Coordinates of N, CA and C in Angstrom, one line a residue:
X573 N 9.1 -8.2 13.1 CA 7.9 -8.5 12.2 C 8.4 -9.4 11.0
X574 N 9.5 -9.1 10.5 CA 10.0 -9.9 9.3 C 10.3 -11.3 9.8
X575 N 10.9 -11.4 11.0 CA 11.2 -12.8 11.5 C 9.9 -13.6 11.7
X576 N 8.9 -12.9 12.3 CA 7.6 -13.6 12.5 C 7.0 -14.0 11.2
X577 N 7.0 -13.1 10.2 CA 6.4 -13.4 8.9 C 7.2 -14.5 8.2
X578 N 8.5 -14.5 8.3 CA 9.3 -15.5 7.7 C 9.0 -16.9 8.3
X579 N 8.9 -16.9 9.6 CA 8.5 -18.1 10.3 C 7.2 -18.7 9.9
X580 N 6.2 -17.8 9.7 CA 4.9 -18.2 9.2 C 5.0 -18.8 7.8
X581 N 5.7 -18.1 6.9 CA 5.9 -18.7 5.6 C 6.5 -20.0 5.6
X582 N 7.6 -20.1 6.4 CA 8.3 -21.4 6.5 C 7.3 -22.5 7.0
X583 N 6.5 -22.2 8.0 CA 5.6 -23.2 8.6 C 4.5 -23.6 7.6
X584 N 4.0 -22.6 6.8 CA 2.8 -22.9 6.0 C 3.3 -23.4 4.6
X585 N 4.3 -22.9 4.0 CA 4.6 -23.2 2.7 C 5.7 -24.3 2.5
X586 N 6.6 -24.5 3.6 CA 7.7 -25.4 3.4 C 7.8 -26.3 4.6
X587 N 6.8 -27.2 4.8 CA 6.9 -28.2 5.8 C 8.0 -29.2 5.6
X588 N 8.5 -29.2 4.4 CA 9.6 -30.2 4.2 C 10.8 -29.9 5.0
X589 N 11.1 -28.6 5.2 CA 12.3 -28.2 5.9 C 12.2 -28.7 7.4
X590 N 11.0 -28.5 8.0 CA 10.8 -28.9 9.3 C 10.9 -30.4 9.4
X591 N 10.4 -31.1 8.3 CA 10.4 -32.6 8.3 C 11.8 -33.1 8.2
X592 N 12.7 -32.5 7.4 CA 14.0 -32.9 7.2 C 14.8 -32.8 8.5
X593 N 14.5 -31.9 9.4 CA 15.2 -31.7 10.6 C 14.7 -32.5 11.7
X594 N 13.6 -33.3 11.5 CA 13.0 -34.1 12.6 C 13.8 -35.4 12.7
X595 N 14.2 -35.7 14.0 CA 14.9 -36.9 14.3 C 14.3 -37.5 15.6
X596 N 14.8 -38.6 16.0 CA 14.2 -39.3 17.1 C 14.3 -38.6 18.4
X597 N 15.3 -37.8 18.6 CA 15.5 -37.2 19.9 C 14.4 -36.1 20.2
X598 N 14.1 -36.0 21.5 CA 12.9 -35.1 21.8 C 13.3 -33.6 21.9
X599 N 14.5 -33.2 21.6 CA 14.9 -31.8 21.7 C 14.1 -31.0 20.7
X600 N 13.7 -29.7 21.1 CA 12.9 -28.9 20.3 C 13.5 -27.5 20.2
X601 N 13.6 -27.0 18.9 CA 14.1 -25.7 18.6 C 12.9 -24.8 18.3
X602 N 12.8 -23.7 19.1 CA 11.6 -22.8 19.0 C 12.1 -21.6 18.3
X603 N 11.4 -21.2 17.2 CA 11.5 -20.0 16.5 C 10.2 -19.3 16.4
X604 N 10.1 -18.0 16.2 CA 8.8 -17.3 16.1 C 8.0 -17.8 14.9
X605 N 6.9 -18.5 15.2 CA 6.0 -19.0 14.2 C 6.5 -20.3 13.6
X606 N 7.6 -20.9 14.1 CA 8.2 -22.2 13.5 C 8.7 -23.0 14.6
X607 N 8.4 -24.3 14.7 CA 8.9 -25.3 15.6 C 9.6 -26.4 14.9
X608 N 10.9 -26.6 15.2 CA 11.7 -27.6 14.5 C 12.1 -28.6 15.6
X609 N 11.6 -29.9 15.5 CA 11.9 -30.9 16.4 C 13.2 -31.6 15.9
X610 N 14.1 -31.9 16.8 CA 15.3 -32.6 16.5 C 16.5 -32.1 17.2
X611 N 17.6 -32.7 16.9 CA 18.9 -32.4 17.5 C 19.5 -31.2 16.8
X612 N 20.2 -30.3 17.6 CA 20.8 -29.1 17.0 C 22.1 -29.5 16.3
X613 N 22.0 -30.2 15.3 CA 23.2 -30.6 14.5 C 23.6 -29.6 13.5
X614 N 24.8 -29.6 13.0 CA 25.2 -28.7 11.9 C 24.2 -28.7 10.7
X615 N 23.7 -29.9 10.4 CA 22.8 -30.0 9.2 C 21.5 -29.2 9.5
X616 N 21.0 -29.2 10.7 CA 19.8 -28.5 11.1 C 20.1 -27.0 10.9
X617 N 21.3 -26.5 11.4 CA 21.6 -25.1 11.3 C 21.8 -24.7 9.8
X618 N 22.4 -25.6 9.0 CA 22.5 -25.3 7.6 C 21.2 -25.1 6.9
X619 N 20.3 -26.1 7.2 CA 18.9 -26.0 6.6 C 18.2 -24.8 7.0
X620 N 18.3 -24.4 8.3 CA 17.6 -23.2 8.7 C 18.2 -21.9 8.1
X621 N 19.5 -21.8 8.0 CA 20.1 -20.7 7.4 C 19.8 -20.6 5.9
X622 N 19.7 -21.8 5.3 CA 19.4 -21.8 3.8 C 17.9 -21.3 3.7
X623 N 17.0 -21.7 4.6 CA 15.6 -21.3 4.5 C 15.5 -19.8 4.7
X624 N 16.2 -19.3 5.6 CA 16.2 -17.8 5.9 C 16.7 -17.1 4.7
X625 N 17.7 -17.6 4.0 CA 18.3 -17.0 2.8 C 17.3 -16.9 1.7
X626 N 16.5 -18.0 1.6 CA 15.5 -18.1 0.5 C 14.2 -17.4 0.7
X627 N 14.0 -16.9 2.0 CA 12.7 -16.3 2.3 C 12.4 -15.1 1.5
X628 N 13.4 -14.2 1.2 CA 13.1 -13.0 0.4 C 12.6 -13.4 -1.0
X629 N 13.3 -14.4 -1.6 CA 12.9 -14.8 -3.0 C 11.5 -15.5 -2.9
X630 N 11.3 -16.2 -1.9 CA 9.9 -16.9 -1.8 C 8.9 -15.8 -1.6
X631 N 9.1 -14.8 -0.8 CA 8.2 -13.7 -0.6 C 7.9 -13.0 -1.8
X632 N 8.9 -12.7 -2.6 CA 8.8 -12.0 -3.9 C 8.1 -12.8 -5.0
X633 N 8.4 -14.1 -5.0 CA 7.9 -14.8 -6.2 C 6.6 -15.5 -6.1
X634 N 6.2 -15.8 -4.8 CA 5.0 -16.6 -4.7 C 3.9 -15.9 -3.9
X635 N 4.0 -14.6 -3.7 CA 2.9 -13.9 -3.0 C 2.6 -12.6 -3.7
X636 N 1.6 -11.9 -3.3 CA 1.2 -10.6 -3.9 C 2.1 -9.4 -3.6
X637 N 3.3 -9.7 -2.9 CA 4.1 -8.6 -2.5 C 4.6 -7.7 -3.7
X638 N 4.9 -8.3 -4.8 CA 5.4 -7.6 -5.9 C 4.4 -6.6 -6.4
X639 N 3.2 -7.0 -6.6 CA 2.1 -6.1 -7.1 C 1.9 -5.0 -6.2
X640 N 1.8 -5.3 -4.9 CA 1.5 -4.2 -3.9 C 2.6 -3.2 -3.9
X641 N 3.9 -3.7 -3.9 CA 5.0 -2.7 -3.8 C 5.1 -1.9 -5.0
X642 N 4.8 -2.4 -6.2 CA 4.9 -1.6 -7.4 C 3.8 -0.6 -7.4
X643 N 2.6 -0.9 -7.0 CA 1.5 0.1 -6.9 C 1.9 1.2 -5.9
X644 N 2.5 0.9 -4.8 CA 2.9 1.9 -3.8 C 4.0 2.8 -4.4
X645 N 4.9 2.2 -5.2 CA 5.9 3.0 -5.8 C 5.4 4.0 -6.8
X646 N 4.5 3.5 -7.7 CA 3.8 4.4 -8.6 C 3.0 5.5 -8.0
X647 N 2.4 5.2 -6.9 CA 1.6 6.2 -6.1 C 2.5 7.3 -5.6
X648 N 3.6 6.9 -5.0 CA 4.5 7.9 -4.4 C 5.1 8.8 -5.5
X649 N 5.4 8.2 -6.7 CA 5.9 8.9 -7.8 C 4.9 9.9 -8.3
X650 N 3.6 9.5 -8.4 CA 2.6 10.3 -8.9 C 2.3 11.5 -7.9
X651 N 2.4 11.2 -6.6 CA 2.2 12.3 -5.7 C 3.4 13.3 -5.7
X652 N 4.5 12.8 -6.1 CA 5.7 13.7 -6.2 C 6.3 14.0 -4.8
X653 N 6.1 13.1 -3.8 CA 6.6 13.3 -2.5 C 8.0 12.7 -2.3
X654 N 8.5 12.1 -3.3 CA 9.9 11.5 -3.3 C 10.1 10.5 -2.2
X655 N 10.2 10.9 -1.0 CA 10.6 9.9 0.1 C 9.5 9.8 1.2
X656 N 8.3 10.3 0.9 CA 7.2 10.2 1.9 C 6.0 9.6 1.3
X657 N 5.6 8.4 1.8 CA 6.1 7.7 2.9 C 7.5 7.0 2.6
X658 N 8.2 6.7 3.6 CA 9.6 6.1 3.4 C 9.5 4.7 2.9
X659 N 10.6 4.2 2.4 CA 10.6 2.9 1.9 C 10.3 1.8 2.9
X660 N 10.8 2.1 4.2 CA 10.5 1.1 5.2 C 9.0 1.1 5.5
X661 N 8.3 2.2 5.5 CA 6.9 2.3 5.7 C 6.1 1.5 4.6
X662 N 6.5 1.8 3.4 CA 5.8 1.1 2.3 C 6.0 -0.4 2.3
X663 N 7.3 -0.8 2.6 CA 7.6 -2.2 2.6 C 6.8 -2.9 3.8
X664 N 6.8 -2.2 4.9 CA 6.1 -2.8 6.1 C 4.6 -3.0 5.8
X665 N 4.0 -2.0 5.2 CA 2.6 -2.1 4.8 C 2.3 -3.2 3.8
X666 N 3.3 -3.3 2.8 CA 3.1 -4.3 1.8 C 3.3 -5.7 2.4
X667 N 4.1 -5.9 3.4 CA 4.3 -7.1 4.1 C 3.0 -7.6 4.8
X668 N 2.4 -6.6 5.6 CA 1.2 -7.0 6.3 C 0.0 -7.2 5.4
X669 N 0.0 -6.5 4.3 CA -1.1 -6.8 3.3 C -0.9 -8.1 2.7
X670 N 0.4 -8.5 2.4 CA 0.7 -9.8 1.8 C 0.3 -10.9 2.8
X671 N 0.6 -10.7 4.1 CA 0.2 -11.7 5.1 C -1.3 -11.8 5.2
X672 N -2.0 -10.6 5.1 CA -3.5 -10.6 5.2 C -4.1 -11.4 4.0
X673 N -3.5 -11.3 2.8 CA -4.0 -12.0 1.6 C -3.7 -13.4 1.6
X674 N -2.5 -13.8 2.1 CA -2.0 -15.2 2.0 C -2.4 -16.0 3.2
X675 N -3.0 -15.4 4.3 CA -3.3 -16.2 5.5 C -4.3 -17.3 5.2
X676 N -5.3 -17.1 4.4 CA -6.2 -18.3 4.1 C -5.4 -19.4 3.4
X677 N -4.5 -19.0 2.5 CA -3.8 -20.0 1.8 C -2.9 -20.8 2.7
X678 N -2.2 -20.0 3.6 CA -1.4 -20.7 4.6 C -2.2 -21.6 5.6
X679 N -3.3 -21.2 5.9 CA -4.2 -22.0 6.8 C -4.6 -23.3 6.1
X680 N -4.9 -23.2 4.8 CA -5.2 -24.4 4.0 C -4.0 -25.4 3.9
X681 N -2.8 -24.8 3.7 CA -1.6 -25.6 3.6 C -1.4 -26.3 4.9
X682 N -1.6 -25.6 6.0 CA -1.4 -26.2 7.3 C -2.4 -27.4 7.6
X683 N -3.6 -27.2 7.2 CA -4.6 -28.2 7.4 C -4.4 -29.4 6.5
X684 N -4.1 -29.2 5.3 CA -4.0 -30.3 4.3 C -2.7 -31.0 4.3
X685 N -1.6 -30.3 4.8 CA -0.3 -30.9 4.6 C 0.4 -31.1 6.0
X686 N 0.5 -30.1 6.8 CA 1.3 -30.2 8.0 C 0.6 -31.1 9.0
X687 N -0.7 -31.0 9.2 CA -1.5 -31.8 10.1 C -1.4 -33.3 9.8
X688 N -1.6 -33.7 8.5 CA -1.5 -35.2 8.2 C 0.0 -35.6 8.4
X689 N 1.0 -34.8 8.1 CA 2.3 -35.2 8.3 C 2.7 -35.4 9.8
X690 N 2.2 -34.5 10.6 CA 2.5 -34.6 12.0 C 1.8 -35.9 12.6
X691 N 0.6 -36.2 12.1 CA -0.1 -37.4 12.6 C 0.5 -38.7 12.0
X692 N 1.4 -38.6 11.0 CA 2.0 -39.8 10.4 C 1.3 -40.4 9.3
X693 N 0.3 -39.7 8.7 CA -0.5 -40.3 7.7 C 0.2 -40.1 6.3
X694 N 1.1 -39.2 6.2 CA 1.8 -39.0 4.9 C 3.3 -38.9 5.2
X695 N 4.1 -39.2 4.2 CA 5.5 -39.0 4.4 C 6.0 -37.6 4.0
X696 N 7.3 -37.3 3.9 CA 7.8 -36.0 3.6 C 7.3 -35.6 2.2
X697 N 7.5 -36.4 1.2 CA 7.2 -36.1 -0.2 C 5.7 -35.9 -0.4
X698 N 4.9 -36.7 0.3 CA 3.5 -36.6 0.3 C 3.0 -35.2 0.9
X699 N 3.6 -34.9 2.0 CA 3.3 -33.6 2.6 C 3.7 -32.4 1.7
X700 N 4.8 -32.5 1.1 CA 5.3 -31.4 0.2 C 4.3 -31.3 -1.0
X701 N 3.9 -32.5 -1.6 CA 2.9 -32.4 -2.7 C 1.6 -31.8 -2.3
X702 N 1.1 -32.2 -1.1 CA -0.1 -31.6 -0.6 C 0.0 -30.1 -0.3
X703 N 1.2 -29.7 0.2 CA 1.4 -28.2 0.4 C 1.4 -27.4 -0.8
X704 N 1.9 -28.0 -1.9 CA 2.1 -27.2 -3.1 C 0.7 -27.0 -3.8
X705 N -0.3 -27.8 -3.5 CA -1.6 -27.6 -4.1 C -2.3 -26.3 -3.9
X706 N -2.5 -25.8 -2.7 CA -3.1 -24.5 -2.5 C -2.3 -23.4 -3.0
X707 N -1.0 -23.5 -2.9 CA -0.1 -22.4 -3.4 C -0.2 -22.3 -4.9
X708 N -0.2 -23.5 -5.5 CA -0.4 -23.5 -7.0 C -1.7 -23.0 -7.4
X709 N -2.8 -23.3 -6.7 CA -4.1 -22.8 -7.1 C -4.2 -21.3 -6.9
X710 N -3.5 -20.8 -5.9 CA -3.5 -19.3 -5.7 C -2.8 -18.6 -6.9
X711 N -1.6 -19.1 -7.2 CA -0.9 -18.5 -8.3 C -1.5 -18.6 -9.6
X712 N -2.1 -19.8 -9.9 CA -2.8 -20.0 -11.2 C -4.1 -19.1 -11.3
X713 N -4.6 -18.7 -10.2 CA -5.8 -17.8 -10.2 C -5.5 -16.4 -10.8
X714 N -4.2 -16.0 -10.7 CA -3.8 -14.7 -11.2 C -2.7 -14.7 -12.3
X715 N -2.3 -15.9 -12.7 CA -1.3 -16.0 -13.8 C -2.1 -16.0 -15.1
X716 N -1.6 -15.2 -16.0 CA -2.3 -15.1 -17.3 C -1.9 -16.4 -18.2
X717 N -2.9 -16.8 -19.0 CA -2.7 -17.9 -19.9 C -1.5 -17.7 -20.9
X718 N -1.4 -16.4 -21.3 CA -0.3 -16.1 -22.2 C 1.1 -16.3 -21.6
X719 N 1.2 -15.9 -20.3 CA 2.5 -16.1 -19.6 C 2.7 -17.6 -19.4
X720 N 1.7 -18.3 -19.0 CA 1.8 -19.8 -18.8 C 2.2 -20.5 -20.1
X721 N 1.6 -20.1 -21.2 CA 1.9 -20.7 -22.5 C 3.4 -20.4 -22.9
X722 N 3.8 -19.2 -22.6 CA 5.2 -18.9 -22.9 C 6.2 -19.8 -22.2
X723 N 6.0 -20.0 -20.9 CA 7.0 -20.9 -20.2 C 6.8 -22.3 -20.5
X724 N 5.6 -22.8 -20.8 CA 5.4 -24.1 -21.2 C 6.1 -24.4 -22.5
X725 N 6.0 -23.4 -23.4 CA 6.7 -23.6 -24.7 C 8.2 -23.5 -24.6
X726 N 8.7 -22.6 -23.8 CA 10.2 -22.5 -23.6 C 10.7 -23.7 -22.8
X727 N 10.0 -24.4 -22.0 CA 10.4 -25.5 -21.3 C 10.4 -26.8 -22.1
X728 N 9.7 -26.7 -23.3 CA 9.5 -27.9 -24.2 C 8.8 -29.0 -23.5
X729 N 8.0 -28.7 -22.6 CA 7.2 -29.7 -21.8 C 5.9 -30.1 -22.6
X730 N 5.4 -31.3 -22.4 CA 4.1 -31.6 -23.1 C 3.0 -30.6 -22.7
X731 N 2.1 -30.4 -23.6 CA 1.0 -29.5 -23.3 C 0.2 -30.1 -22.2
X732 N 0.0 -29.3 -21.1 CA -0.8 -29.8 -19.9 C -2.2 -30.0 -20.3
X733 N -2.9 -31.0 -19.7 CA -4.3 -31.3 -20.0 C -5.1 -30.5 -19.0
X734 N -4.6 -30.2 -17.8 CA -5.3 -29.4 -16.8 C -4.3 -28.6 -15.9
X735 N -4.9 -27.9 -15.0 CA -4.0 -27.0 -14.2 C -3.0 -27.8 -13.3
X736 N -3.5 -29.0 -12.9 CA -2.6 -29.8 -12.1 C -1.4 -30.4 -12.8
X737 N -1.4 -30.4 -14.1 CA -0.3 -30.9 -14.9 C 0.8 -29.8 -15.1
X738 N 0.5 -28.6 -14.7 CA 1.5 -27.5 -15.0 C 2.6 -27.6 -13.8
X739 N 3.8 -27.7 -14.1 CA 4.9 -27.8 -13.1 C 5.1 -26.4 -12.4
X740 N 5.6 -26.5 -11.2 CA 5.8 -25.2 -10.5 C 6.9 -24.4 -11.1
X741 N 7.8 -24.9 -11.8 CA 8.8 -24.1 -12.5 C 8.2 -23.3 -13.7
X742 N 7.0 -23.6 -14.1 CA 6.3 -22.8 -15.1 C 5.4 -21.9 -14.4
X743 N 4.7 -22.3 -13.3 CA 3.7 -21.5 -12.6 C 4.3 -20.3 -12.0
X744 N 5.5 -20.5 -11.3 CA 6.1 -19.4 -10.5 C 6.5 -18.2 -11.4
X745 N 7.3 -18.4 -12.5 CA 7.7 -17.3 -13.3 C 6.5 -16.7 -14.1
X746 N 5.6 -17.5 -14.5 CA 4.4 -16.9 -15.2 C 3.6 -16.1 -14.2
X747 N 3.5 -16.5 -12.9 CA 2.8 -15.7 -11.9 C 3.5 -14.3 -11.7
X748 N 4.8 -14.4 -11.7 CA 5.6 -13.1 -11.5 C 5.4 -12.1 -12.6
X749 N 5.4 -12.6 -13.9 CA 5.2 -11.8 -15.0 C 3.8 -11.2 -15.0
X750 N 2.8 -12.0 -14.6 CA 1.4 -11.5 -14.5 C 1.3 -10.5 -13.5
X751 N 1.9 -10.7 -12.3 CA 1.8 -9.7 -11.2 C 2.5 -8.4 -11.6
X752 N 3.6 -8.4 -12.4 CA 4.3 -7.2 -12.9 C 3.4 -6.4 -13.8
X753 N 2.7 -7.1 -14.7 CA 1.8 -6.5 -15.6 C 0.6 -5.8 -14.9
X754 N 0.0 -6.6 -14.0 CA -1.1 -6.0 -13.2 C -0.7 -4.8 -12.4
X755 N 0.5 -4.9 -11.7 CA 1.0 -3.8 -10.9 C 1.2 -2.5 -11.8
X756 N 1.8 -2.7 -13.0 CA 2.0 -1.6 -13.8 C 0.6 -1.0 -14.3
X757 N -0.3 -1.9 -14.6 CA -1.6 -1.4 -15.0 C -2.3 -0.5 -13.9
X758 N -2.3 -1.0 -12.7 CA -2.9 -0.3 -11.6 C -2.1 1.0 -11.4
X759 N -0.8 1.0 -11.5 CA 0.0 2.2 -11.3 C -0.3 3.2 -12.4
X760 N -0.4 2.8 -13.6 CA -0.8 3.7 -14.7 C -2.1 4.4 -14.4
X761 N -3.1 3.7 -14.0 CA -4.4 4.2 -13.7 C -4.3 5.3 -12.5
X762 N -3.5 4.9 -11.5 CA -3.3 5.9 -10.4 C -2.6 7.2 -10.9
X763 N -1.7 7.0 -11.9 CA -0.9 8.1 -12.3 C -1.7 9.2 -13.1
X764 N -2.7 8.8 -13.8 CA -3.4 9.7 -14.7 C -4.0 10.9 -14.0
X765 N -4.8 10.7 -12.9 CA -5.4 11.9 -12.3 C -4.3 13.0 -11.9
X766 N -3.2 12.5 -11.3 CA -2.2 13.4 -10.8 C -1.5 14.0 -12.0
X767 N -1.4 13.3 -13.1 CA -0.8 13.8 -14.3 C -1.6 15.0 -14.9
X768 N -2.9 14.9 -14.8 CA -3.8 15.9 -15.2 C -3.6 17.2 -14.4
X769 N -3.4 17.0 -13.1 CA -3.2 18.2 -12.2 C -1.9 18.8 -12.6
X770 N -0.8 18.0 -12.8 CA 0.4 18.6 -13.3 C 0.3 19.4 -14.5
X771 N -0.4 18.9 -15.5 CA -0.6 19.6 -16.8 C -1.4 20.9 -16.6
X772 N -2.4 20.8 -15.9 CA -3.2 22.0 -15.6 C -2.4 23.1 -14.9
X773 N -1.7 22.7 -13.9 CA -0.9 23.6 -13.1 C 0.2 24.2 -14.0
X774 N 0.9 23.4 -14.8 CA 1.9 24.0 -15.7 C 1.3 24.9 -16.7
X775 N 0.1 24.6 -17.3 CA -0.5 25.5 -18.2 C -0.9 26.8 -17.6
X776 N -1.5 26.8 -16.4 CA -1.9 28.0 -15.7 C -0.7 28.9 -15.4
X777 N 0.3 28.3 -14.8 CA 1.5 29.1 -14.4 C 2.2 29.7 -15.6
X778 N 2.2 29.0 -16.7 CA 2.9 29.5 -17.9 C 2.1 30.6 -18.5
X779 N 0.8 30.4 -18.5 CA -0.1 31.5 -19.2 C -0.1 32.8 -18.4
X780 N 0.1 32.8 -17.1 CA 0.1 34.0 -16.3 C 1.5 34.6 -16.1
X781 N 2.5 33.9 -16.7 CA 3.9 34.4 -16.7 C 4.7 34.1 -15.5
X782 N 4.3 33.0 -14.8 CA 5.1 32.6 -13.6 C 6.1 31.6 -14.0
X783 N 7.1 32.1 -14.8 CA 8.1 31.2 -15.4 C 9.2 30.8 -14.4
X784 N 9.4 31.6 -13.5 CA 10.5 31.4 -12.5 C 10.1 30.5 -11.4
X785 N 8.8 30.2 -11.2 CA 8.3 29.3 -10.2 C 8.0 27.9 -10.8
X786 N 8.7 26.9 -10.4 CA 8.4 25.6 -11.0 C 7.0 25.1 -10.7
X787 N 6.3 24.6 -11.7 CA 4.9 24.1 -11.5 C 4.8 23.1 -10.4
X788 N 5.8 22.3 -10.2 CA 5.8 21.2 -9.2 C 5.6 21.8 -7.8
X789 N 6.1 23.0 -7.6 CA 5.9 23.6 -6.2 C 4.5 23.8 -5.9
X790 N 3.7 24.1 -7.0 CA 2.2 24.4 -6.8 C 1.4 23.1 -6.9
X791 N 1.8 22.2 -7.8 CA 1.0 21.0 -8.1 C 1.1 20.0 -6.9
X792 N 2.3 19.9 -6.3 CA 2.5 18.9 -5.3 C 1.5 19.1 -4.1
X793 N 1.4 20.3 -3.5 CA 0.4 20.4 -2.4 C -1.0 20.2 -2.9
X794 N -1.3 20.5 -4.1 CA -2.7 20.3 -4.6 C -2.9 18.8 -4.7
X795 N -2.0 18.0 -5.2 CA -2.1 16.6 -5.3 C -2.3 15.9 -3.9
X796 N -1.5 16.4 -3.0 CA -1.6 15.8 -1.6 C -2.9 16.1 -1.0
X797 N -3.4 17.4 -1.2 CA -4.7 17.8 -0.7 C -5.8 16.9 -1.3
X798 N -5.8 16.7 -2.6 CA -6.8 15.9 -3.3 C -6.7 14.5 -2.8
X799 N -5.5 14.0 -2.6 CA -5.4 12.6 -2.1 C -5.9 12.4 -0.7
X800 N -5.7 13.4 0.2 CA -6.1 13.3 1.5 C -7.6 13.5 1.6
X801 N -8.2 14.4 0.9 CA -9.6 14.7 0.9 C -10.4 13.4 0.4
X802 N -9.8 12.8 -0.6 CA -10.5 11.6 -1.2 C -10.3 10.3 -0.4
X803 N -9.5 10.4 0.7 CA -9.1 9.3 1.5 C -8.5 8.2 0.7
X804 N -7.4 8.7 0.0 CA -6.7 7.9 -1.0 C -6.1 6.6 -0.5
X805 N -5.6 6.5 0.7 CA -5.0 5.3 1.1 C -6.0 4.2 1.3
X806 N -7.2 4.6 1.8 CA -8.2 3.6 1.9 C -8.7 3.1 0.6
X807 N -8.8 4.0 -0.4 CA -9.3 3.6 -1.7 C -8.3 2.7 -2.4
X808 N -7.0 3.1 -2.3 CA -5.9 2.3 -3.0 C -5.8 0.9 -2.4
X809 N -5.7 0.8 -1.1 CA -5.6 -0.5 -0.4 C -6.9 -1.3 -0.6
X810 N -8.0 -0.7 -0.5 CA -9.3 -1.4 -0.8 C -9.4 -2.0 -2.2
X811 N -8.9 -1.2 -3.2 CA -9.0 -1.6 -4.6 C -8.0 -2.8 -4.8
X812 N -6.8 -2.7 -4.2 CA -5.9 -3.8 -4.3 C -6.4 -5.1 -3.7
X813 N -7.0 -5.0 -2.5 CA -7.6 -6.2 -1.9 C -8.7 -6.8 -2.7
X814 N -9.5 -5.9 -3.3 CA -10.6 -6.4 -4.2 C -10.1 -7.1 -5.4
X815 N -8.9 -6.6 -5.9 CA -8.3 -7.3 -7.1 C -7.9 -8.7 -6.8
X816 N -7.8 -9.1 -5.5 CA -7.5 -10.5 -5.1 C -8.7 -11.2 -4.6
X817 N -9.9 -10.8 -5.1 CA -11.2 -11.5 -4.9 C -11.6 -11.3 -3.4
X818 N -11.3 -10.2 -2.8 CA -11.8 -9.9 -1.4 C -13.0 -9.1 -1.5

């Protein structure tokens, strides 16, 4: 699944890598979700290995993966289940939700950048510039002006006149900071109801003299029961998707 998603990201967001590996020979290298035309030279191998190395950073910095994973972490901590669901389960769900959210962006990149490049209407740099447009628009939709202003000031760049003038080296870190803040805000809201259950349980057990029984032993099943009855996973995932204008 990770290989498939990585290939999809490479195909949608980084057509330049596929372009750099293209040569006149008709040999074709097939990868899941990614087709690289050209000879299997050491340069091609180096470029593909470099791309695979950068995929985790790309996934974390330019997609909603950070926000989703932070919310899931807060939710598990609030439930008090420690390792249930497991990290692999949460990461897998976060990956598929990220793919679900980013698929329209990837389709736009493919239509506006990869198709013109394959037909020969634009060169490598033109295709890269066209591919960065939809990704930049997505990140700017969720990056706060305060974070953008911070990195514009620290870069000592001229004040941009419009969104298109903001360089990617400003947009990406500002987007990450904004996603961190949003993820913590959603996590804090999720934490409050379960915190109330913990407080009430601790007060009741203390008032009736059950000092030797930890309150968490009683509150954890109550929190899980409340979460299941309220169909919590559906509500949490639905709320996160709605936060991305779905």
